[in-house]
PDB file of C-alpha atoms and ligand atoms in Angstrom:
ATOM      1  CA  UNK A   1      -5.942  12.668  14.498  1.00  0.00           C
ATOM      2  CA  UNK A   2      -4.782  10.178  11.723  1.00  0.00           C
ATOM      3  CA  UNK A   3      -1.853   7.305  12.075  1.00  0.00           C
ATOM      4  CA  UNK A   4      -0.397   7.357   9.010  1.00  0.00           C
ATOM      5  CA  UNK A   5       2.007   4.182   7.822  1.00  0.00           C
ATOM      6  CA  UNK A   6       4.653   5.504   5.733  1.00  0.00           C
ATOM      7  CA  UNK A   7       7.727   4.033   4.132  1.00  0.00           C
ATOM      8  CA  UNK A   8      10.883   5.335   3.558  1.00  0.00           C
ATOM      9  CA  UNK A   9      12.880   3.352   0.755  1.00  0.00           C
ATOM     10  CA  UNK A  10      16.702   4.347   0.500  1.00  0.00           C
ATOM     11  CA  UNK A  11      18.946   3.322  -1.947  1.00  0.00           C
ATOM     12  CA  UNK A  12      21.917   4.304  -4.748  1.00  0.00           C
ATOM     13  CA  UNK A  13      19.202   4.728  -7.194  1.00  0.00           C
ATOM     14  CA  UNK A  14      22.061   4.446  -9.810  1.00  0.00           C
ATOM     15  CA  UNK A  15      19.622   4.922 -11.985  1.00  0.00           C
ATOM     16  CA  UNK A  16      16.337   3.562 -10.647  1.00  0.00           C
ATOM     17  CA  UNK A  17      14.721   0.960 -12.407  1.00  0.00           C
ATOM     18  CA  UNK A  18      11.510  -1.205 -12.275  1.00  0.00           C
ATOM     19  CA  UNK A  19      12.922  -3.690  -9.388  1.00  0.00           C
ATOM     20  CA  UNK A  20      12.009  -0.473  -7.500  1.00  0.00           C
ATOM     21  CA  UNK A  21       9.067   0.423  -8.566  1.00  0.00           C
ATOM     22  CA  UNK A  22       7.289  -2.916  -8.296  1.00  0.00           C
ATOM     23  CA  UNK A  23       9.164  -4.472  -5.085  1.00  0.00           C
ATOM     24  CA  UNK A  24       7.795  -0.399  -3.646  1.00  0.00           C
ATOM     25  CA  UNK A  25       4.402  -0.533  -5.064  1.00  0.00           C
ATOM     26  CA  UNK A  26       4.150  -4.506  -3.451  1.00  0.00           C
ATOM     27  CA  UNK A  27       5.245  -3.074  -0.011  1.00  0.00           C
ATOM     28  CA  UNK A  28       2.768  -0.506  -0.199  1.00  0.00           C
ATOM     29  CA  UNK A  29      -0.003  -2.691  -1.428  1.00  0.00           C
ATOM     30  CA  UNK A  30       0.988  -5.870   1.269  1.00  0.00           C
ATOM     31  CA  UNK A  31       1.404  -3.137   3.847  1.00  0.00           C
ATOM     32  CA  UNK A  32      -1.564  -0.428   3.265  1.00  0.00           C
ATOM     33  CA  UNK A  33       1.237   2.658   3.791  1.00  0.00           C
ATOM     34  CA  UNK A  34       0.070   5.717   2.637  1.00  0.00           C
ATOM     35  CA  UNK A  35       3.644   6.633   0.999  1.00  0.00           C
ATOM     36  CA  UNK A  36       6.735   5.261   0.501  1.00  0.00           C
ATOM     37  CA  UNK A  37       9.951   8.299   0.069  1.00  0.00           C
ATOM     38  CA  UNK A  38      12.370   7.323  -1.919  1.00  0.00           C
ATOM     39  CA  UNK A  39      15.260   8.594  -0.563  1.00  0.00           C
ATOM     40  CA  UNK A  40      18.630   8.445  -2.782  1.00  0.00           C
ATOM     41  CA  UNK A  41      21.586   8.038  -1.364  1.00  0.00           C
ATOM     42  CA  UNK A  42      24.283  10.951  -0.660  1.00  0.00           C
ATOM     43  CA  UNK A  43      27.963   9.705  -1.045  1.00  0.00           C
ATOM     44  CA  UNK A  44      27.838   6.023  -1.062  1.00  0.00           C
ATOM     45  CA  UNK A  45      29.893   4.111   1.660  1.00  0.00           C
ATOM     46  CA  UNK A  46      29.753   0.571   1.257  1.00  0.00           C
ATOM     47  CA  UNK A  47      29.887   0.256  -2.725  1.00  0.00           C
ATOM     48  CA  UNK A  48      33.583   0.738  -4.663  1.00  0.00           C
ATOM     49  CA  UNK A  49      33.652   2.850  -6.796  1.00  0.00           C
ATOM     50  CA  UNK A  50      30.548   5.193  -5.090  1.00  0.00           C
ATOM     51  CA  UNK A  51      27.459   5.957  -7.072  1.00  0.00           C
ATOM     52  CA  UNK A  52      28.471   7.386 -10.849  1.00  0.00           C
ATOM     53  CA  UNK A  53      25.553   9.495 -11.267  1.00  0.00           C
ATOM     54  CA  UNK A  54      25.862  12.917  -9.814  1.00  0.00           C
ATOM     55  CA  UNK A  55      23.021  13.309  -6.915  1.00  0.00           C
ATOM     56  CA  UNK A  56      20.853  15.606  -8.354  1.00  0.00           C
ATOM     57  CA  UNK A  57      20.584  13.146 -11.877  1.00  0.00           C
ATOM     58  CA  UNK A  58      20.167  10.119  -9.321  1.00  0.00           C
ATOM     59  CA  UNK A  59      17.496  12.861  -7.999  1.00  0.00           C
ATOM     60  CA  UNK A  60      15.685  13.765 -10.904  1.00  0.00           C
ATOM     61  CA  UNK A  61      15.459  10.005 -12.580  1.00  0.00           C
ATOM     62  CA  UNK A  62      13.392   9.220  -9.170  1.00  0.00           C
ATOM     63  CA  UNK A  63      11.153  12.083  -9.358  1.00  0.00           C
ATOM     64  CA  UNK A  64      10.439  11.158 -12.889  1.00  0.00           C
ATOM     65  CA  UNK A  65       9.771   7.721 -12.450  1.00  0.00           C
ATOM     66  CA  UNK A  66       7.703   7.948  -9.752  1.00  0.00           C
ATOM     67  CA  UNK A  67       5.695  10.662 -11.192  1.00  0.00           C
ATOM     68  CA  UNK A  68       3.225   8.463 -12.073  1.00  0.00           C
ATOM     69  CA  UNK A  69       2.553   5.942  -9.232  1.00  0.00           C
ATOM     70  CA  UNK A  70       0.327   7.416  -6.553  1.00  0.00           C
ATOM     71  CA  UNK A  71       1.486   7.421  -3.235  1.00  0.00           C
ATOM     72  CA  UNK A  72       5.420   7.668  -4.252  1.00  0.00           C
ATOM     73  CA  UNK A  73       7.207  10.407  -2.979  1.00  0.00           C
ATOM     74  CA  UNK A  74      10.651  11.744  -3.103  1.00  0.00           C
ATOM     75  CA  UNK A  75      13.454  13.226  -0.376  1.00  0.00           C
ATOM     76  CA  UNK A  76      16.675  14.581  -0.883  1.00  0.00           C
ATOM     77  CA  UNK A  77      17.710  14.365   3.028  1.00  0.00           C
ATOM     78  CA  UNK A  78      20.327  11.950   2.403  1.00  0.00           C
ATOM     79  CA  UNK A  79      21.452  14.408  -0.669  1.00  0.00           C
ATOM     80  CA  UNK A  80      21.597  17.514   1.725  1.00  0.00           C
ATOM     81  CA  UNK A  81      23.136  16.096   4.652  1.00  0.00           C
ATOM     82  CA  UNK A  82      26.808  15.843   4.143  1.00  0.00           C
ATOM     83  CA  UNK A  83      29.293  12.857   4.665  1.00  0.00           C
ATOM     84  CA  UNK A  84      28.259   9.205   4.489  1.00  0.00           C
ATOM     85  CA  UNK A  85      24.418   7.272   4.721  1.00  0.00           C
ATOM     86  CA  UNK A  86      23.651   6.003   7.412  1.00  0.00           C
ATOM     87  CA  UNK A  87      19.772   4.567   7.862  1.00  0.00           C
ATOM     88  CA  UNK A  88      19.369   6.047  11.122  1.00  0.00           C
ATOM     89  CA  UNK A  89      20.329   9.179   9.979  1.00  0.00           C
ATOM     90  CA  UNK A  90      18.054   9.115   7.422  1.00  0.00           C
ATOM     91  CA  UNK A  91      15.431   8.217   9.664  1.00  0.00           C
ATOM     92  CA  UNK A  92      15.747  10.928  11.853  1.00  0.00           C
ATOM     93  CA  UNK A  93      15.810  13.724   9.408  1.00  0.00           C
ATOM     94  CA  UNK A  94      13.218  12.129   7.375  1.00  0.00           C
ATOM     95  CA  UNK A  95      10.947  11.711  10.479  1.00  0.00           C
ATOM     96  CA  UNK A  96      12.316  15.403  11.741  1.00  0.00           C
ATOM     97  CA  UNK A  97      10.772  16.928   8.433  1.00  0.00           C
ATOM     98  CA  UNK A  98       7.970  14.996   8.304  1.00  0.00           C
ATOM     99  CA  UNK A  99       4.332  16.331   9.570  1.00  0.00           C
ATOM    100  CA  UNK A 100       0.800  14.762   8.424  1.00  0.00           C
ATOM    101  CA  UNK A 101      -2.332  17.003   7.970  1.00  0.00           C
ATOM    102  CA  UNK A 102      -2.798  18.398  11.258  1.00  0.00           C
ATOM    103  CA  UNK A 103       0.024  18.991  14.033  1.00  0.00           C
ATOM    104  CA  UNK A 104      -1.295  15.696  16.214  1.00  0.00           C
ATOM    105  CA  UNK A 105      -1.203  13.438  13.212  1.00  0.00           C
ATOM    106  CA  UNK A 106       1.271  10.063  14.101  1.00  0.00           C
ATOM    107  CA  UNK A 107       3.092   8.154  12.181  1.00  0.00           C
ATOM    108  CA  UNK A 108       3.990   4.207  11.960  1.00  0.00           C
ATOM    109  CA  UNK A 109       7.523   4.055   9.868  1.00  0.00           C
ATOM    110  CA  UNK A 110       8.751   1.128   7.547  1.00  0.00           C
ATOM    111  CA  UNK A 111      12.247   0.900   6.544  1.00  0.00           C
ATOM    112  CA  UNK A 112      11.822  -1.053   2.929  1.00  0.00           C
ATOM    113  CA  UNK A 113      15.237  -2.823   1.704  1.00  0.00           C
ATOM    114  CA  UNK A 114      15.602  -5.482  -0.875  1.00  0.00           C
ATOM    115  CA  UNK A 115      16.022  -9.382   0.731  1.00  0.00           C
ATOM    116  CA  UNK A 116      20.338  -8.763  -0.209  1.00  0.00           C
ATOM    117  CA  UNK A 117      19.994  -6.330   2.636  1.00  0.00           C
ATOM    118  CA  UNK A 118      18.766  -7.293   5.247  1.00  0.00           C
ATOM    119  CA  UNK A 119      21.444 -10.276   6.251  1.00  0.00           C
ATOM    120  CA  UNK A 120      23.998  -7.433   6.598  1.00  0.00           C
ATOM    121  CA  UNK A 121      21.561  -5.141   9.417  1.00  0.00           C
ATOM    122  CA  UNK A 122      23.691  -5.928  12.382  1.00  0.00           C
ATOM    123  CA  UNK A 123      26.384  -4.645  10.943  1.00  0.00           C
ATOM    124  CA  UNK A 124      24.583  -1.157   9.984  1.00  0.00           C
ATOM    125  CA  UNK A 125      25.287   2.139  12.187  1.00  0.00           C
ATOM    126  CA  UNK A 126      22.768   2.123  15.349  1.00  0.00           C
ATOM    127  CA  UNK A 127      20.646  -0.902  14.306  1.00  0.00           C
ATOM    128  CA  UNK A 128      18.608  -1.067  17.456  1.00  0.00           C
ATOM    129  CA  UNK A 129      18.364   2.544  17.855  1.00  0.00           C
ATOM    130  CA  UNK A 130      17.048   2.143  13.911  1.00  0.00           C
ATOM    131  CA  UNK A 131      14.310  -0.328  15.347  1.00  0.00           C
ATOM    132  CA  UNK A 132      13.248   2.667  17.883  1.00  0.00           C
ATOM    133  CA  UNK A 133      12.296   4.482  15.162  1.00  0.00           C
ATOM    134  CA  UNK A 134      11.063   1.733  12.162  1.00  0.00           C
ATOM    135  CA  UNK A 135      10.156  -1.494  11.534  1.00  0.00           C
ATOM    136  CA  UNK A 136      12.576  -3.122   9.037  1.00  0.00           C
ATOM    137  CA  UNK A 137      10.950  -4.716   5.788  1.00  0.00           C
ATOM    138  CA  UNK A 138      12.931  -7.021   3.493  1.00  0.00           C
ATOM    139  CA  UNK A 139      11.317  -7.291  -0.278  1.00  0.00           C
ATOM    140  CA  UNK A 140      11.940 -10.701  -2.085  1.00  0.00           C
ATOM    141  CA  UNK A 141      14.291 -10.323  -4.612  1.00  0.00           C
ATOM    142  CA  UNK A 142      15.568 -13.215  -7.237  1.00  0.00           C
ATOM    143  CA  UNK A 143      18.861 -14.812  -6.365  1.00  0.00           C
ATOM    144  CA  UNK A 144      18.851 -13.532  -2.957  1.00  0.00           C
ATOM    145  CA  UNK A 145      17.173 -15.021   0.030  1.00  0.00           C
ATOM    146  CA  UNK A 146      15.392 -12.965   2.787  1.00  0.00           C
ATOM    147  CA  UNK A 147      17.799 -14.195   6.266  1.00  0.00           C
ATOM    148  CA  UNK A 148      16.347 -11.496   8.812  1.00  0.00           C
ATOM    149  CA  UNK A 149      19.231 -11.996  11.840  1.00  0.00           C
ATOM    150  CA  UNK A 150      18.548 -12.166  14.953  1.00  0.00           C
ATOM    151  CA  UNK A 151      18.545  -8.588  15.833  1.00  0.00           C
ATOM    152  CA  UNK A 152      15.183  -8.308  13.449  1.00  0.00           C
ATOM    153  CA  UNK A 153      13.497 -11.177  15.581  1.00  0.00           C
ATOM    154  CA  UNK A 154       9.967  -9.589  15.790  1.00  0.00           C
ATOM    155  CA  UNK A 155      11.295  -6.407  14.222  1.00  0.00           C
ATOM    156  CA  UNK A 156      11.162  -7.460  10.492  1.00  0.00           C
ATOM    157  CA  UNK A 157       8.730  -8.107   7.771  1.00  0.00           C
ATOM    158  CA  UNK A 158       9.359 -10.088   4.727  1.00  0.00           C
ATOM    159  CA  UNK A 159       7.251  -8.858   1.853  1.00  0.00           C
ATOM    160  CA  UNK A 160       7.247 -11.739  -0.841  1.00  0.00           C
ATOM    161  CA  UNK A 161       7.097  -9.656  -4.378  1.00  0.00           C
ATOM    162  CA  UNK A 162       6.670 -10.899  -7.861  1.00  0.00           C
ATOM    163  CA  UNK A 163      10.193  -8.272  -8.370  1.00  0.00           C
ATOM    164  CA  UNK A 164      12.209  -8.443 -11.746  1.00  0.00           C
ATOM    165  CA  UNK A 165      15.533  -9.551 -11.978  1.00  0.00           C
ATOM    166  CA  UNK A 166      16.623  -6.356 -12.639  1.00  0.00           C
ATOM    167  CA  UNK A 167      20.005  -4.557 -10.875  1.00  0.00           C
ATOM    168  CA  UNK A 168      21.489  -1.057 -11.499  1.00  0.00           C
ATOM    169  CA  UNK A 169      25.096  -2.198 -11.807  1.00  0.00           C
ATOM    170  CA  UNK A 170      23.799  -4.150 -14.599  1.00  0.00           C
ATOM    171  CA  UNK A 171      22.179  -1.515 -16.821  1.00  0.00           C
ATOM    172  CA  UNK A 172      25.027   0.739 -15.887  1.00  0.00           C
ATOM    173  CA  UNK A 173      27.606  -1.708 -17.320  1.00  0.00           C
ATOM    174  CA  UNK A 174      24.748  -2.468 -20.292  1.00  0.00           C
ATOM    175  CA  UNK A 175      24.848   1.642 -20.820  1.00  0.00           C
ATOM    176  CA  UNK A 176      28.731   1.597 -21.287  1.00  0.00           C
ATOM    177  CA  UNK A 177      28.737  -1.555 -23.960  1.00  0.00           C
ATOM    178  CA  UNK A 178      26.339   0.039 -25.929  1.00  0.00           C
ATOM    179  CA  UNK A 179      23.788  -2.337 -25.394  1.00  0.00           C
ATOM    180  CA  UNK A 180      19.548  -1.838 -24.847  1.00  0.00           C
ATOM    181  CA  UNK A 181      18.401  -1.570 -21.564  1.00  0.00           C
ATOM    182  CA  UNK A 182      14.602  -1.189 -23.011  1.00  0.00           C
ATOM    183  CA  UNK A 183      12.048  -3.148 -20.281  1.00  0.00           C
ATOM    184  CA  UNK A 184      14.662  -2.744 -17.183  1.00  0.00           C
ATOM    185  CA  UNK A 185      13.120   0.665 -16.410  1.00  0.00           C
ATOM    186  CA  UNK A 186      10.853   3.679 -17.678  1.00  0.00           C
ATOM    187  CA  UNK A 187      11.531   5.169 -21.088  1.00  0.00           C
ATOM    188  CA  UNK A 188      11.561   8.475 -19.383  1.00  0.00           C
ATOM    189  CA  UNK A 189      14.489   7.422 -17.328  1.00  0.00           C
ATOM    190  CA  UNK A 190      16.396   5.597 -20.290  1.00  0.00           C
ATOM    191  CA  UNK A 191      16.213   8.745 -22.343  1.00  0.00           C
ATOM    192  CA  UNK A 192      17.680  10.769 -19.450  1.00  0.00           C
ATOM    193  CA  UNK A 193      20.302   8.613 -19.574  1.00  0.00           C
ATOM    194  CA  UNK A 194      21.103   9.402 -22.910  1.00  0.00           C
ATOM    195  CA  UNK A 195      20.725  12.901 -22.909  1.00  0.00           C
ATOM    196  CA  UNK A 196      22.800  13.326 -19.818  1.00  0.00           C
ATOM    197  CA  UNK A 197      25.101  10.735 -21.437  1.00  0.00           C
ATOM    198  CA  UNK A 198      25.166   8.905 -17.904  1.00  0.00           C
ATOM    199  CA  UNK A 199      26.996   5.786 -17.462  1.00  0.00           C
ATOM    200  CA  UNK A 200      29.260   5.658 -20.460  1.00  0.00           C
ATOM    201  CA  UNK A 201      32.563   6.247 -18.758  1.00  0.00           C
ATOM    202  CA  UNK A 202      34.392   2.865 -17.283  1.00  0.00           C
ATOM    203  CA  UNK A 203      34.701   3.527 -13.260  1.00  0.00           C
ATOM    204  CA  UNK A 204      37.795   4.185 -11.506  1.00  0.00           C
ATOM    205  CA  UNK A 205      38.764   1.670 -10.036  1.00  0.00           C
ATOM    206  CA  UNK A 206      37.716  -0.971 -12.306  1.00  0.00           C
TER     207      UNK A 206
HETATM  208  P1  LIG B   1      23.383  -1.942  -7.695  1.00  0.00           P
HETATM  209  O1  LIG B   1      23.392  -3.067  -8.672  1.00  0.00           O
HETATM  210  O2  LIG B   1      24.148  -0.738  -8.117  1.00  0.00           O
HETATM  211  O3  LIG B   1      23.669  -2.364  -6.273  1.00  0.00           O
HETATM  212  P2  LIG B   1      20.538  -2.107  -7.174  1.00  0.00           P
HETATM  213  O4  LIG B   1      19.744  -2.527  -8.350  1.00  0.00           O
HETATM  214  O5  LIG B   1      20.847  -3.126  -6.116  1.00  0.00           O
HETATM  215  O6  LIG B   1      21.862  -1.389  -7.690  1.00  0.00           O
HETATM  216  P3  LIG B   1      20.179  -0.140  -5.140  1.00  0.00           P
HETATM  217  O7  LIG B   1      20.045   1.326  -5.356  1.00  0.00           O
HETATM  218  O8  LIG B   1      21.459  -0.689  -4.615  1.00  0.00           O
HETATM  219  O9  LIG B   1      19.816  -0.870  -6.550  1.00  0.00           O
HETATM  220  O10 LIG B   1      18.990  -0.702  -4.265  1.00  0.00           O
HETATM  221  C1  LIG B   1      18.132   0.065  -3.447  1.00  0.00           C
HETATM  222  C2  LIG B   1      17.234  -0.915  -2.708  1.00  0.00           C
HETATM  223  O11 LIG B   1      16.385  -1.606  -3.655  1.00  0.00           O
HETATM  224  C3  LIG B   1      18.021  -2.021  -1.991  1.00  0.00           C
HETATM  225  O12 LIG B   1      17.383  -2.276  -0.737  1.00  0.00           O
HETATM  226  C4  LIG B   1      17.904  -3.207  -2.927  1.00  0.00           C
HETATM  227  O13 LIG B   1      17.977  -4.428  -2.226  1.00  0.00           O
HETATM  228  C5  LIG B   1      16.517  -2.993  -3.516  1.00  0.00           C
HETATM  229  N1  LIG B   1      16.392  -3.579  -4.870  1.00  0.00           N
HETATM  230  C6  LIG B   1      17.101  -3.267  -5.963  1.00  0.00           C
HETATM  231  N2  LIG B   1      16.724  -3.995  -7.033  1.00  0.00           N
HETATM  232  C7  LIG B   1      15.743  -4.815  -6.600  1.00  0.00           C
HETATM  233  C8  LIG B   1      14.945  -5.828  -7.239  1.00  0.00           C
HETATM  234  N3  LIG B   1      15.105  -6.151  -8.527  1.00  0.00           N
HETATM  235  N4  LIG B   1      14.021  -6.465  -6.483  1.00  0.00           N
HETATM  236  C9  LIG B   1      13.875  -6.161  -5.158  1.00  0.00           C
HETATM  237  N5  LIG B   1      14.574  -5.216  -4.506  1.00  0.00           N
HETATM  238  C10 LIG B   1      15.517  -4.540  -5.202  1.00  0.00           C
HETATM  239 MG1  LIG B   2      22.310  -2.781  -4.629  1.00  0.00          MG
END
């Protein structure tokens, strides 16, 4: 019988970029998990206008950049289930699907957001019912600082990361102006973006 610590890492993913990879890869280091899913968002509900990649490119720009980091996985549950995110329903699926080498393996869960999210928990879907099921872990990130609330008293971990100032909205709004994005995330991911011509339309709404 083997414990395994996992993490599950959800987010937009709008397109991924190297904040990700190295504030994931420090989590798994700091915390010794075996994997960390990176689980992209369905339909977004707290960002206007919603994410402007299609799933299944926000999908595939994962699975290609995480094709070369061991211990990175990817999961579409978010993706498959329909309506809104909601952490604790990703949780639940994730865990539901989930099953380690033999049928009496365990597992010890980590919930891994960047420091911007973790003020906002309390006002997440089911936060303590989230809690049942992981422990929360806030990543350093520049120009935010890590405030756990008081509903993660003894419930959180801050990870401090060397992470890149790096955001999606930027590159995105780099992308449409025509301007480089090289060093803000894998070539592999950069040239998807141009082949799929992602990110060159201005957003509704804006
Ligand atoms: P956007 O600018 O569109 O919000 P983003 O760069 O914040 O995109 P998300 O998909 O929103 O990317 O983030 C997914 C998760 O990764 C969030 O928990 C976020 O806090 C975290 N994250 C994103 N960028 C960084 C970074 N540079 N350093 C640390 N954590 C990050
Ligand atoms: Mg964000």
């Amino acid at each position: 019988m083997k414990t395994w610590r996992l993490g599950a890492f959800g987010g937009t993913f709008d397109p991924i970029h190297s904040g990700h990879l190295i504030a994931a890869a420090s989590v798994r280091n700091a915390l010794e998990l075996d994997f960390v899913f990176f689980i992209p968002t369905g339909n977004s509900w707290h960002k206007l206008p919603g994410p402007l990649a299609p799933a299944m490119d926000r999908l595939a720009m994962v699975d290609l950049a995480i094709a070369d980091y061991e211990g990175f996985m990817s999961s579409s549950v978010d993706i498959d289930r329909h309506g809104p995110t909601y952490t604790i329903d990703t949780l639940t699926d994730l865990q539901a699907q989930w099953h380690g080498e033999n049928r009496e393996d365990e597992a010890t869960w980590f919930f891994i957001t960047g420091a911007d999210a973790l003020a906002d928990f309390p006002n997440w879907k089911e936060p303590e019912e989230i809690l049942q099921r992981a422990q929360m872990v806030g990543v350093t990130r520049p120009g935010f600082t890590a405030t756990p609330g008081p509903l993660l008293t003894g419930h959180s971990i801050v990870i401090e990361a060397a992470t890149p100032d790096i955001a999606s909205s930027d590159i995105r709004l780099r992308v449409r102006e025509g301007r480089s994005i090289e060093g803000l995330l894998p070539t592999v991911i950069a040239d998807y973006i141009q082949t799929h011509a992602l990110y060159r339309e201005t957003p509704v709404g804006l």
